[in-house]
PDB file of C-alpha atoms in Angstrom:
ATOM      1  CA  UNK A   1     161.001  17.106 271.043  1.00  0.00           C
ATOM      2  CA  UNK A   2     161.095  20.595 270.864  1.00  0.00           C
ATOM      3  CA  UNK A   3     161.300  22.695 267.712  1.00  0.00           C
ATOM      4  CA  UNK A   4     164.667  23.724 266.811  1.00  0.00           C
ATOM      5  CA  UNK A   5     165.757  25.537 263.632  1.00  0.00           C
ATOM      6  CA  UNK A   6     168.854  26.139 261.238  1.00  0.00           C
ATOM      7  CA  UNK A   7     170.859  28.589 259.303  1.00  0.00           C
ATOM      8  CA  UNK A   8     169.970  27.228 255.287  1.00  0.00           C
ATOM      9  CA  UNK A   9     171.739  28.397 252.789  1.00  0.00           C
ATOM     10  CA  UNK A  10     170.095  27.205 248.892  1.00  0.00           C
ATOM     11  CA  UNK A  11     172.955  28.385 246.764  1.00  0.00           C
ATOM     12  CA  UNK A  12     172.282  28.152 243.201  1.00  0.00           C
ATOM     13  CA  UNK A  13     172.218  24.644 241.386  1.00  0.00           C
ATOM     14  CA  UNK A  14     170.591  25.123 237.964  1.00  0.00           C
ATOM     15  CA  UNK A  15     167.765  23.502 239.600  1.00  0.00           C
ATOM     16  CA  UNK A  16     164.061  24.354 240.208  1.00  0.00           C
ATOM     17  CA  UNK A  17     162.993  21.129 242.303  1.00  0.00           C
ATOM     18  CA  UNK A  18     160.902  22.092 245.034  1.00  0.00           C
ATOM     19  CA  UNK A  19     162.316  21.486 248.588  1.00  0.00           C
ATOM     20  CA  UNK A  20     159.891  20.745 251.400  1.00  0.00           C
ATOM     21  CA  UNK A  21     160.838  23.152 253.973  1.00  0.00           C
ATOM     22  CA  UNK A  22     158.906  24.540 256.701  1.00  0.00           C
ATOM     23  CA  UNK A  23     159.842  28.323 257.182  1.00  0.00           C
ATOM     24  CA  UNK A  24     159.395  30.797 260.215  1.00  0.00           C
ATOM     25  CA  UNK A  25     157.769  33.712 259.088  1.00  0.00           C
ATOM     26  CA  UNK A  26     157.321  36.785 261.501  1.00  0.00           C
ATOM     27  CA  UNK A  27     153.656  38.023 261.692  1.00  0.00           C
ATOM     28  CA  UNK A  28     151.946  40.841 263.344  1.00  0.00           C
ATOM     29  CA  UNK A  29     148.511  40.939 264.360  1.00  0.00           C
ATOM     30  CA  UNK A  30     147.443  44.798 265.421  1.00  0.00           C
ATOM     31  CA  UNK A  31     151.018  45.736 265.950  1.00  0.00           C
ATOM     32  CA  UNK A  32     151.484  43.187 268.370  1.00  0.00           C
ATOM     33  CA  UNK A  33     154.348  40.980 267.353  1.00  0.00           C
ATOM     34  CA  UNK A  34     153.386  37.377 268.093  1.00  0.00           C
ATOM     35  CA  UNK A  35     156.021  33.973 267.838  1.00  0.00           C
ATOM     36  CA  UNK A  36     156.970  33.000 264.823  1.00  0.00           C
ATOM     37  CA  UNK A  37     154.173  30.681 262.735  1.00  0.00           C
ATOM     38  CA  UNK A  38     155.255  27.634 261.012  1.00  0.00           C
ATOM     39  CA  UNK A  39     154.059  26.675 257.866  1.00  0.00           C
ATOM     40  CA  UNK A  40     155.043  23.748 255.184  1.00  0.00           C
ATOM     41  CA  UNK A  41     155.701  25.165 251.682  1.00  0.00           C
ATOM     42  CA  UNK A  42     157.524  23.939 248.333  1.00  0.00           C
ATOM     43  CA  UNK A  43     160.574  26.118 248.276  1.00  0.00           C
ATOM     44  CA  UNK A  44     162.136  26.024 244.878  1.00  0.00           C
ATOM     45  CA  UNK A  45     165.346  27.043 244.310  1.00  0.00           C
ATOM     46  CA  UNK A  46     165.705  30.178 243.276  1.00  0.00           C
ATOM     47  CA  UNK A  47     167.709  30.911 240.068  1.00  0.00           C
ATOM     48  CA  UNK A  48     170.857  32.727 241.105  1.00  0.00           C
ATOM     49  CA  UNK A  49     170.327  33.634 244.969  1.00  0.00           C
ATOM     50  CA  UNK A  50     171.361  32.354 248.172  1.00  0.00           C
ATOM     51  CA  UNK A  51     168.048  32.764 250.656  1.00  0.00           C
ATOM     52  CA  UNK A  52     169.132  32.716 254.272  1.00  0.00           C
ATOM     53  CA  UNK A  53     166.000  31.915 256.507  1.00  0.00           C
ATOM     54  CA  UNK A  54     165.525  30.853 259.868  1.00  0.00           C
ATOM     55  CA  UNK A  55     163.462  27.142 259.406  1.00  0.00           C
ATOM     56  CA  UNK A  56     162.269  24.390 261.142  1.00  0.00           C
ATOM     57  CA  UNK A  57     164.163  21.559 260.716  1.00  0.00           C
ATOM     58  CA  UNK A  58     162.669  18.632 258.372  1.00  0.00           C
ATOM     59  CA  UNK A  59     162.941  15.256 258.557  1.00  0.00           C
ATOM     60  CA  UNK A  60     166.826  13.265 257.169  1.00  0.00           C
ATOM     61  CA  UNK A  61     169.448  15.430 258.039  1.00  0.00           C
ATOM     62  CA  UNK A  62     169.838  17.195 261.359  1.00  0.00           C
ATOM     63  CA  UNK A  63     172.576  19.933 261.438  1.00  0.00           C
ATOM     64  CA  UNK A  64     173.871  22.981 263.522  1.00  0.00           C
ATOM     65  CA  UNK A  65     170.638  22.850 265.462  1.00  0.00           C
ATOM     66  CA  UNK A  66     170.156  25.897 267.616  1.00  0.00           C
ATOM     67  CA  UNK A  67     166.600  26.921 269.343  1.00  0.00           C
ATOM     68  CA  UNK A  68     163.884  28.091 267.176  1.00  0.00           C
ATOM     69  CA  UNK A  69     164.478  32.115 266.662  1.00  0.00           C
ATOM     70  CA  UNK A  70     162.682  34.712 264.907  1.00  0.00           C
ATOM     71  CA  UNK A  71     162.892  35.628 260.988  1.00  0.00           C
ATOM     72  CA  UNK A  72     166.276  36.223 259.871  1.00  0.00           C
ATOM     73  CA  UNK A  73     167.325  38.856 256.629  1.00  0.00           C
ATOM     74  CA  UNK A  74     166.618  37.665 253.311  1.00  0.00           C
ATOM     75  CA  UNK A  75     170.180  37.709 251.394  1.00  0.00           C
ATOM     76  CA  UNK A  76     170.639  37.485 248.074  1.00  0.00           C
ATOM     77  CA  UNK A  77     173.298  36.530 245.807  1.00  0.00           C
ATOM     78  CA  UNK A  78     174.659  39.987 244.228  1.00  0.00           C
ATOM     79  CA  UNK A  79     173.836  39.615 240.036  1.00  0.00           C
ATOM     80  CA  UNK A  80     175.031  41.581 236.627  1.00  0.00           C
ATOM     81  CA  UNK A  81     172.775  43.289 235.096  1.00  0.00           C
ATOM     82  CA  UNK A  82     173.353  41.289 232.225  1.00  0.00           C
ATOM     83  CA  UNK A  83     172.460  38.395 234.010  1.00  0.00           C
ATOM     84  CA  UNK A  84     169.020  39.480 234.857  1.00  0.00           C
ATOM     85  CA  UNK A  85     168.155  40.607 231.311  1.00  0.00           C
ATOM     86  CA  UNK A  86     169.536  37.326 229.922  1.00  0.00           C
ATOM     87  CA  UNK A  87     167.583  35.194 232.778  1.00  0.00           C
ATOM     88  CA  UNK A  88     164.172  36.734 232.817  1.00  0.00           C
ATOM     89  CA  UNK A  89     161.670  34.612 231.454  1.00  0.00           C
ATOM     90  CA  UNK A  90     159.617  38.031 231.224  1.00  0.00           C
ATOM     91  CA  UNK A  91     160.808  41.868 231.119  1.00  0.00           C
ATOM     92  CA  UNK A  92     157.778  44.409 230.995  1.00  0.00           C
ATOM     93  CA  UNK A  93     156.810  47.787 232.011  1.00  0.00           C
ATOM     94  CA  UNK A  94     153.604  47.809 233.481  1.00  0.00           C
ATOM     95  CA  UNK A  95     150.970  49.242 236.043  1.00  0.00           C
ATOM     96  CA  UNK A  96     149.566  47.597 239.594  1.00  0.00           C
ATOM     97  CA  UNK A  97     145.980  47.844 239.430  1.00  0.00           C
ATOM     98  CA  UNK A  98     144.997  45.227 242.048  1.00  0.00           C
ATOM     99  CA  UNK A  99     146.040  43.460 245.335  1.00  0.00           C
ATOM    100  CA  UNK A 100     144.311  40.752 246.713  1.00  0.00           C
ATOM    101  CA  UNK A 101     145.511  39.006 249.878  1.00  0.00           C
ATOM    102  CA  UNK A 102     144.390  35.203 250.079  1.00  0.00           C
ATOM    103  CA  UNK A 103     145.100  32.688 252.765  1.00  0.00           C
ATOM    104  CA  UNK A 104     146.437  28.925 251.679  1.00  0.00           C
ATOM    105  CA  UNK A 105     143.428  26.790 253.302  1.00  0.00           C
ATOM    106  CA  UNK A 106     146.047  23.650 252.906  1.00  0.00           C
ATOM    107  CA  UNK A 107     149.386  25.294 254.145  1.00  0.00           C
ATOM    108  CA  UNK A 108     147.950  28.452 255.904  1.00  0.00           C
ATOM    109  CA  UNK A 109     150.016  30.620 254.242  1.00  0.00           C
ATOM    110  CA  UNK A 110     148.963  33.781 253.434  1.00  0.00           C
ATOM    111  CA  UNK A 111     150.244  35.813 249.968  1.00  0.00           C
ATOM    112  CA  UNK A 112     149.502  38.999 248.133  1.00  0.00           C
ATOM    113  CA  UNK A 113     148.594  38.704 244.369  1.00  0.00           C
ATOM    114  CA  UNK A 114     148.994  41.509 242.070  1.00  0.00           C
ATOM    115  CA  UNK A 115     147.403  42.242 239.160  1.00  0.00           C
ATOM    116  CA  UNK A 116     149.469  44.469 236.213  1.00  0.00           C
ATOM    117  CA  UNK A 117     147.970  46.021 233.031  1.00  0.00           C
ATOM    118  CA  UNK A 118     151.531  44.857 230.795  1.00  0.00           C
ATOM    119  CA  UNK A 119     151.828  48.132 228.952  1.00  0.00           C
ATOM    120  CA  UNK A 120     155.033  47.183 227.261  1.00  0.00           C
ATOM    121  CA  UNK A 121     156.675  43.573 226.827  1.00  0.00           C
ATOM    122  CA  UNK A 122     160.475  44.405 226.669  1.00  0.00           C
ATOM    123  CA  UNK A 123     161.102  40.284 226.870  1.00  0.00           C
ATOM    124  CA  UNK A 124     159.155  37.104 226.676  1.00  0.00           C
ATOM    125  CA  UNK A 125     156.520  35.698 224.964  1.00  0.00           C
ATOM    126  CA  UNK A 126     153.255  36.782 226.494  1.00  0.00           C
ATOM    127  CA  UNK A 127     150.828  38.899 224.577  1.00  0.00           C
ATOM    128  CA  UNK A 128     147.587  39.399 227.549  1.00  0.00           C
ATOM    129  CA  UNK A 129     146.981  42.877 228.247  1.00  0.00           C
ATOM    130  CA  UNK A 130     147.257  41.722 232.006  1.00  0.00           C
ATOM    131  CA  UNK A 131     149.322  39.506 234.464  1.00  0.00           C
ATOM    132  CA  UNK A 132     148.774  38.520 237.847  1.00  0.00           C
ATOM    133  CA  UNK A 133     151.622  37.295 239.967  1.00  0.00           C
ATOM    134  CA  UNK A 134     152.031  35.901 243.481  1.00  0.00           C
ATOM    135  CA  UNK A 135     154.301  37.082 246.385  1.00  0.00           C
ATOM    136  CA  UNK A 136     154.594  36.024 249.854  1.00  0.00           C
ATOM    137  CA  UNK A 137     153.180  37.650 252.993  1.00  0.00           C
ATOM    138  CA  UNK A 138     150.568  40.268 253.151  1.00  0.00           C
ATOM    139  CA  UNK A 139     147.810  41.408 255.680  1.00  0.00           C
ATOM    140  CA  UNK A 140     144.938  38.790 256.221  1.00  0.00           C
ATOM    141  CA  UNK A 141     142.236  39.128 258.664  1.00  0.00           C
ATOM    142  CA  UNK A 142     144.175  41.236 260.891  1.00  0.00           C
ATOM    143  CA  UNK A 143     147.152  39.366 260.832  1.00  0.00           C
ATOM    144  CA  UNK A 144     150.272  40.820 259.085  1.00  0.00           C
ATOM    145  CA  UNK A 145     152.786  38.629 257.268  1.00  0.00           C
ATOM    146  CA  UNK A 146     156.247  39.708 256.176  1.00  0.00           C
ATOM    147  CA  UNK A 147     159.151  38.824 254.580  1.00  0.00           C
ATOM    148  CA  UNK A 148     161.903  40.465 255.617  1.00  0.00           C
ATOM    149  CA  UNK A 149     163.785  42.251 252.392  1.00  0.00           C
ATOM    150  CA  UNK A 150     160.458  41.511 249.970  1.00  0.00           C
ATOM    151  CA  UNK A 151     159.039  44.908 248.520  1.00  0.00           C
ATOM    152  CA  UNK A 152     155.245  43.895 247.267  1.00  0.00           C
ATOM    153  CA  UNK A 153     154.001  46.393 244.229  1.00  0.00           C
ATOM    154  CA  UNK A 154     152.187  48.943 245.555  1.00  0.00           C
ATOM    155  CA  UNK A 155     148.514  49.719 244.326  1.00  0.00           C
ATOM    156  CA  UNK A 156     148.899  52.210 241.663  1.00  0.00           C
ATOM    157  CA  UNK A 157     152.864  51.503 241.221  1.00  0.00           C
ATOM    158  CA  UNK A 158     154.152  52.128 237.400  1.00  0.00           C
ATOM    159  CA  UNK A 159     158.003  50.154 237.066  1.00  0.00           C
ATOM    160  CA  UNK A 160     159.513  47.906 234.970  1.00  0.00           C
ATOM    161  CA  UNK A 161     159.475  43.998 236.309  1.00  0.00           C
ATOM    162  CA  UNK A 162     161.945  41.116 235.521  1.00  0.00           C
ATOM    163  CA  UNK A 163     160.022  37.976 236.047  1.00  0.00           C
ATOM    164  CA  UNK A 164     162.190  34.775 236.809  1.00  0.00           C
ATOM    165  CA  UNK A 165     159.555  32.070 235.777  1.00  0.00           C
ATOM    166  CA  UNK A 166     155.704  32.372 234.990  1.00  0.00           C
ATOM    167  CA  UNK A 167     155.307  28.501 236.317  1.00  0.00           C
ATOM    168  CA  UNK A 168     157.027  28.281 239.117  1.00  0.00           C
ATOM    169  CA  UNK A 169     155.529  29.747 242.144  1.00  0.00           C
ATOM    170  CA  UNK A 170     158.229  31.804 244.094  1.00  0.00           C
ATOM    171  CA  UNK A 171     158.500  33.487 247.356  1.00  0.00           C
ATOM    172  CA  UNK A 172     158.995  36.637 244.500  1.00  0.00           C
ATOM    173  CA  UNK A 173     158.385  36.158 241.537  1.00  0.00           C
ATOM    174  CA  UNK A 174     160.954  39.232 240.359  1.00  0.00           C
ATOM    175  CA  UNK A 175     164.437  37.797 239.483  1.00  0.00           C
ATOM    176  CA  UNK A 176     167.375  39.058 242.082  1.00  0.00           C
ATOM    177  CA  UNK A 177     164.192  40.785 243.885  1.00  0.00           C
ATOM    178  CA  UNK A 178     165.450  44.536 244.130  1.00  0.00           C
ATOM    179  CA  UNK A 179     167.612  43.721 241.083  1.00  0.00           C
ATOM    180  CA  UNK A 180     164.659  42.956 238.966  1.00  0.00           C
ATOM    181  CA  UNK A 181     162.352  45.537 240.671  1.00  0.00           C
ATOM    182  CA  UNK A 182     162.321  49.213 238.978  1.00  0.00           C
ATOM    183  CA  UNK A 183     159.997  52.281 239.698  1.00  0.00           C
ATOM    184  CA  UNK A 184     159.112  54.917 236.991  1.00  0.00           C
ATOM    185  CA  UNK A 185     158.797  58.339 238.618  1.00  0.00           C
ATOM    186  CA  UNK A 186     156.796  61.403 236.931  1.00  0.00           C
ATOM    187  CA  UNK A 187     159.184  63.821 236.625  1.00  0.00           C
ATOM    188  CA  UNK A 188     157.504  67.047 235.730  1.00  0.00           C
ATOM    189  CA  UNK A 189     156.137  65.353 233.021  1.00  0.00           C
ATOM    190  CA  UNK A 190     158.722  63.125 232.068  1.00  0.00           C
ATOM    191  CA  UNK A 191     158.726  59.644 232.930  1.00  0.00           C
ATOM    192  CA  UNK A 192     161.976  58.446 234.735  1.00  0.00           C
ATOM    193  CA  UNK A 193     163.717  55.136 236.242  1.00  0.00           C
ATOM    194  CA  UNK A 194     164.249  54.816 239.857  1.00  0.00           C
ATOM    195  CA  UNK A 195     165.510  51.969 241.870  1.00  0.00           C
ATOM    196  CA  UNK A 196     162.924  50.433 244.367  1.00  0.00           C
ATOM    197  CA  UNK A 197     164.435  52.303 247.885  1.00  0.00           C
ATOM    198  CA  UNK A 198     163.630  55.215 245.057  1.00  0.00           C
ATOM    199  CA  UNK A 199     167.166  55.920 243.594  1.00  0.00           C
ATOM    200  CA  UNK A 200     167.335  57.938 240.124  1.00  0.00           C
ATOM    201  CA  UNK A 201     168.845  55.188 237.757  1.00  0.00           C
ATOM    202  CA  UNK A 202     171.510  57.409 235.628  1.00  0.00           C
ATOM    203  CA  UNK A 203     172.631  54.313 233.623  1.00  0.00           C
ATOM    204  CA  UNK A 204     173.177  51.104 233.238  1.00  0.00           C
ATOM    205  CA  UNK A 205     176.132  49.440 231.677  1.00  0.00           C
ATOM    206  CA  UNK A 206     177.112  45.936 231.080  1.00  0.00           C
ATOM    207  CA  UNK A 207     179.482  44.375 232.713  1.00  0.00           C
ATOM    208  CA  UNK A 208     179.824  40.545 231.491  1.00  0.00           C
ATOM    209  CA  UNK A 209     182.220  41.171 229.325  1.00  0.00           C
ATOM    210  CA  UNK A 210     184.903  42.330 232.374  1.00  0.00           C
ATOM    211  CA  UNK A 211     187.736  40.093 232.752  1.00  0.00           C
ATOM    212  CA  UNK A 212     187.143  38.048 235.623  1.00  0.00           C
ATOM    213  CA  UNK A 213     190.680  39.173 236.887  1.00  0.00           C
ATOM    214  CA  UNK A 214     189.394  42.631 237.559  1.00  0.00           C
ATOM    215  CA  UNK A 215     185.745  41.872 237.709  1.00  0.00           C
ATOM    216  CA  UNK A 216     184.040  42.745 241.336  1.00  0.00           C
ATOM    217  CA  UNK A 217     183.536  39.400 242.549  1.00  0.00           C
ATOM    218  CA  UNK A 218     179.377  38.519 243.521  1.00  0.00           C
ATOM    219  CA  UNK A 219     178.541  39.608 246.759  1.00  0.00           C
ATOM    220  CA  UNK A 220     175.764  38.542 248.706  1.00  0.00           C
ATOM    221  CA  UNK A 221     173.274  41.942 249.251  1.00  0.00           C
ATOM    222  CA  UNK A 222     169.871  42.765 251.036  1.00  0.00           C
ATOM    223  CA  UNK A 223     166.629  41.577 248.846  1.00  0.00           C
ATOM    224  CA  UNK A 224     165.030  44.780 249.604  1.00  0.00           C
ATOM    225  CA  UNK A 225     167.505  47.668 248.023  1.00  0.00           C
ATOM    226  CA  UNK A 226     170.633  46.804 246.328  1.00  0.00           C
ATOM    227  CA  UNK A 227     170.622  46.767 242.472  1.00  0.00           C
ATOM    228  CA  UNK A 228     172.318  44.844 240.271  1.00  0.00           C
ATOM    229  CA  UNK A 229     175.674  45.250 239.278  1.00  0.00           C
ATOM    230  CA  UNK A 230     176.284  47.856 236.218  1.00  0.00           C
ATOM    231  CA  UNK A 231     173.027  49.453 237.274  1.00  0.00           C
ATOM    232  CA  UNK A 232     174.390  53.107 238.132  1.00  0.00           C
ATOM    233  CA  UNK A 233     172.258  55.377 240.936  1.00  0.00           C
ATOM    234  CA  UNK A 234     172.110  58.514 242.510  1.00  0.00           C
ATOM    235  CA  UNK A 235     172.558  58.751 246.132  1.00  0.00           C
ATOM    236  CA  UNK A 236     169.757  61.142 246.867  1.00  0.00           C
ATOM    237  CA  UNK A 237     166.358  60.545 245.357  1.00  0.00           C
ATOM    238  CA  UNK A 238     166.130  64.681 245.139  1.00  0.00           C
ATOM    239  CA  UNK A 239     168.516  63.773 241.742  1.00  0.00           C
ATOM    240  CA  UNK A 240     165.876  62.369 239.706  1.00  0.00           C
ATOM    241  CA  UNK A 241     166.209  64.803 237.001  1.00  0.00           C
ATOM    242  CA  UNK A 242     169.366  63.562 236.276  1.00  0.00           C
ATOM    243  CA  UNK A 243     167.563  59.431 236.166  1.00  0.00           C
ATOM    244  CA  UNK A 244     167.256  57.889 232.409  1.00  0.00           C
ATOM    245  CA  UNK A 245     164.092  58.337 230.934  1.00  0.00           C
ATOM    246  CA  UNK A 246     162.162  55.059 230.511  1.00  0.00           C
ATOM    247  CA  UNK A 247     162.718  54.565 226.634  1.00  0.00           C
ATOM    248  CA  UNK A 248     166.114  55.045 227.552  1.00  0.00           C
ATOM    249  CA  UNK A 249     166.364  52.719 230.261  1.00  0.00           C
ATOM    250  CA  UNK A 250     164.169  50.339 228.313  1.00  0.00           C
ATOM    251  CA  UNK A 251     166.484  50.919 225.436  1.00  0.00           C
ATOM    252  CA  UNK A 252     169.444  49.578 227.611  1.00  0.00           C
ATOM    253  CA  UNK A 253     167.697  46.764 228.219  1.00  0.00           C
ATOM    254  CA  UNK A 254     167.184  45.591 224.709  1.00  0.00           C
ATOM    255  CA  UNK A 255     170.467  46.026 223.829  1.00  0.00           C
ATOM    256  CA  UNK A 256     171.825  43.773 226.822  1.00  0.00           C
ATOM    257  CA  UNK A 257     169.462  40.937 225.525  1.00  0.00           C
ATOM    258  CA  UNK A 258     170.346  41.634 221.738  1.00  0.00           C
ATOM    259  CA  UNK A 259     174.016  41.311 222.648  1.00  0.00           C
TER     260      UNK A 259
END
């Protein structure tokens, strides 16, 4: 029988039980695209997002089958920015200092762990002066893995990370990925808050307590650049005098967990 593949959508449930599924992920091997590798891996469900991937199909219920295509774009499920300050097991401001790509020897998949020094804990209960977390994809022996709209941390990359769950093993680990992913730029000497496609962040305002009447319903965005909504950004990334600094976007923060 030959392999055939599905549109799955995982829509939020409350739950985190881990679905067998074996995903298509694109890979690269020196710059040569090459067919799509299968791979078995626990999916959980991820807290508030709707993943769209191209899979192939496991065993009990066969739907919509189509013939097995290439990756398709991650899309997530628009959030507040309420919501990902309230969610966040985890809220810090930290610093990369290590990558190390390692290769599953059960599932073959590879994934890129990164090492932070936690400068600042703005949420959470974790006092270590370093945290090491684990995202999907990564370069391995000349093969390249990616995931299309997940940003890794880059080696030497200063931001402020919302972590969705320090036990549960995630295809990223950062809640609403770009909504949960923010850069701190030097800005002649002043440190300031950009998004991760490098917007200035010029504030942030909460936005639970809209009435739903007039409230922008959730939309379902890109993983790899949309922020959160109430997170307010500068077009042009030459702006970034006019970003928050990052006590005052950290300041924000606080005060949408304290209320």
């Amino acid at each position: 029988m030959p392999n055939l593949s599905l549109q799955l959508w995982l829509p939020y449930t409350g739950a985190t039980r881990p679905w067998e599924l074996a995903m298509h992920y694109q890979t690269r091997t020196n710059s040569v695209h090459t067919p799509a590798r299968v791979a078995v891996l626990p999916l959980p469900l991820m807290r508030h997002a709707a993943l769209k991937f191209s899979i192939l199909l496991v065993p009990l219920v066969w739907l919509c089958l189509q013939p097995s295509a290439s990756v398709q774009a991650t899309t997530i499920l628009g959030m507040d920015i309420d919501q990902v300050a309230a969610d966040a097991e985890l809220i810090f401001e930290g610093e990369v200092i290590h990558r190390e790509t390692r290769q599953d020897q059960n599932s073959g998949l590879i994934n890129t762990y990164v090492t932070f020094n936690v400068i600042d804990v703005i949420k959470g209960d974790f006092a270590g002066d370093s945290l090491e977390l684990r995202f999907m994809g990564g370069a391995f022996n000349g093969e390249i893995v990616e995931v299309s709209g997940l940003v890794i941390p880059a080696d030497g990359e200063q931001g402020i990370y919302f972590i969705e769950s320090l036990n549960t093993d995630m295809l990223n680990p950062l809640l609403g990925w770009s909504q949960g992913h923010y850069l701190i730029v030097n800005d002649n000497g002043v440190r300031r808050m950009s998004t991760v496609d490098h917007r200035p962040v010029i504030d942030i305002q909460p936005v639970a307590n809209i009435p739903q009447v007039i409230k922008k319903p959730q939309a379902l965005i890109e993983g790899n650049t949309e922020v959160a909504a109430g997170v307010m950004t500068e077009a042009s990334e030459l702006r970034i005098e006019r970003a928050l600094s990052v006590d005052e976007f950290k300041s924000r923060i606080a005060d949408l967990i304290g209320n």
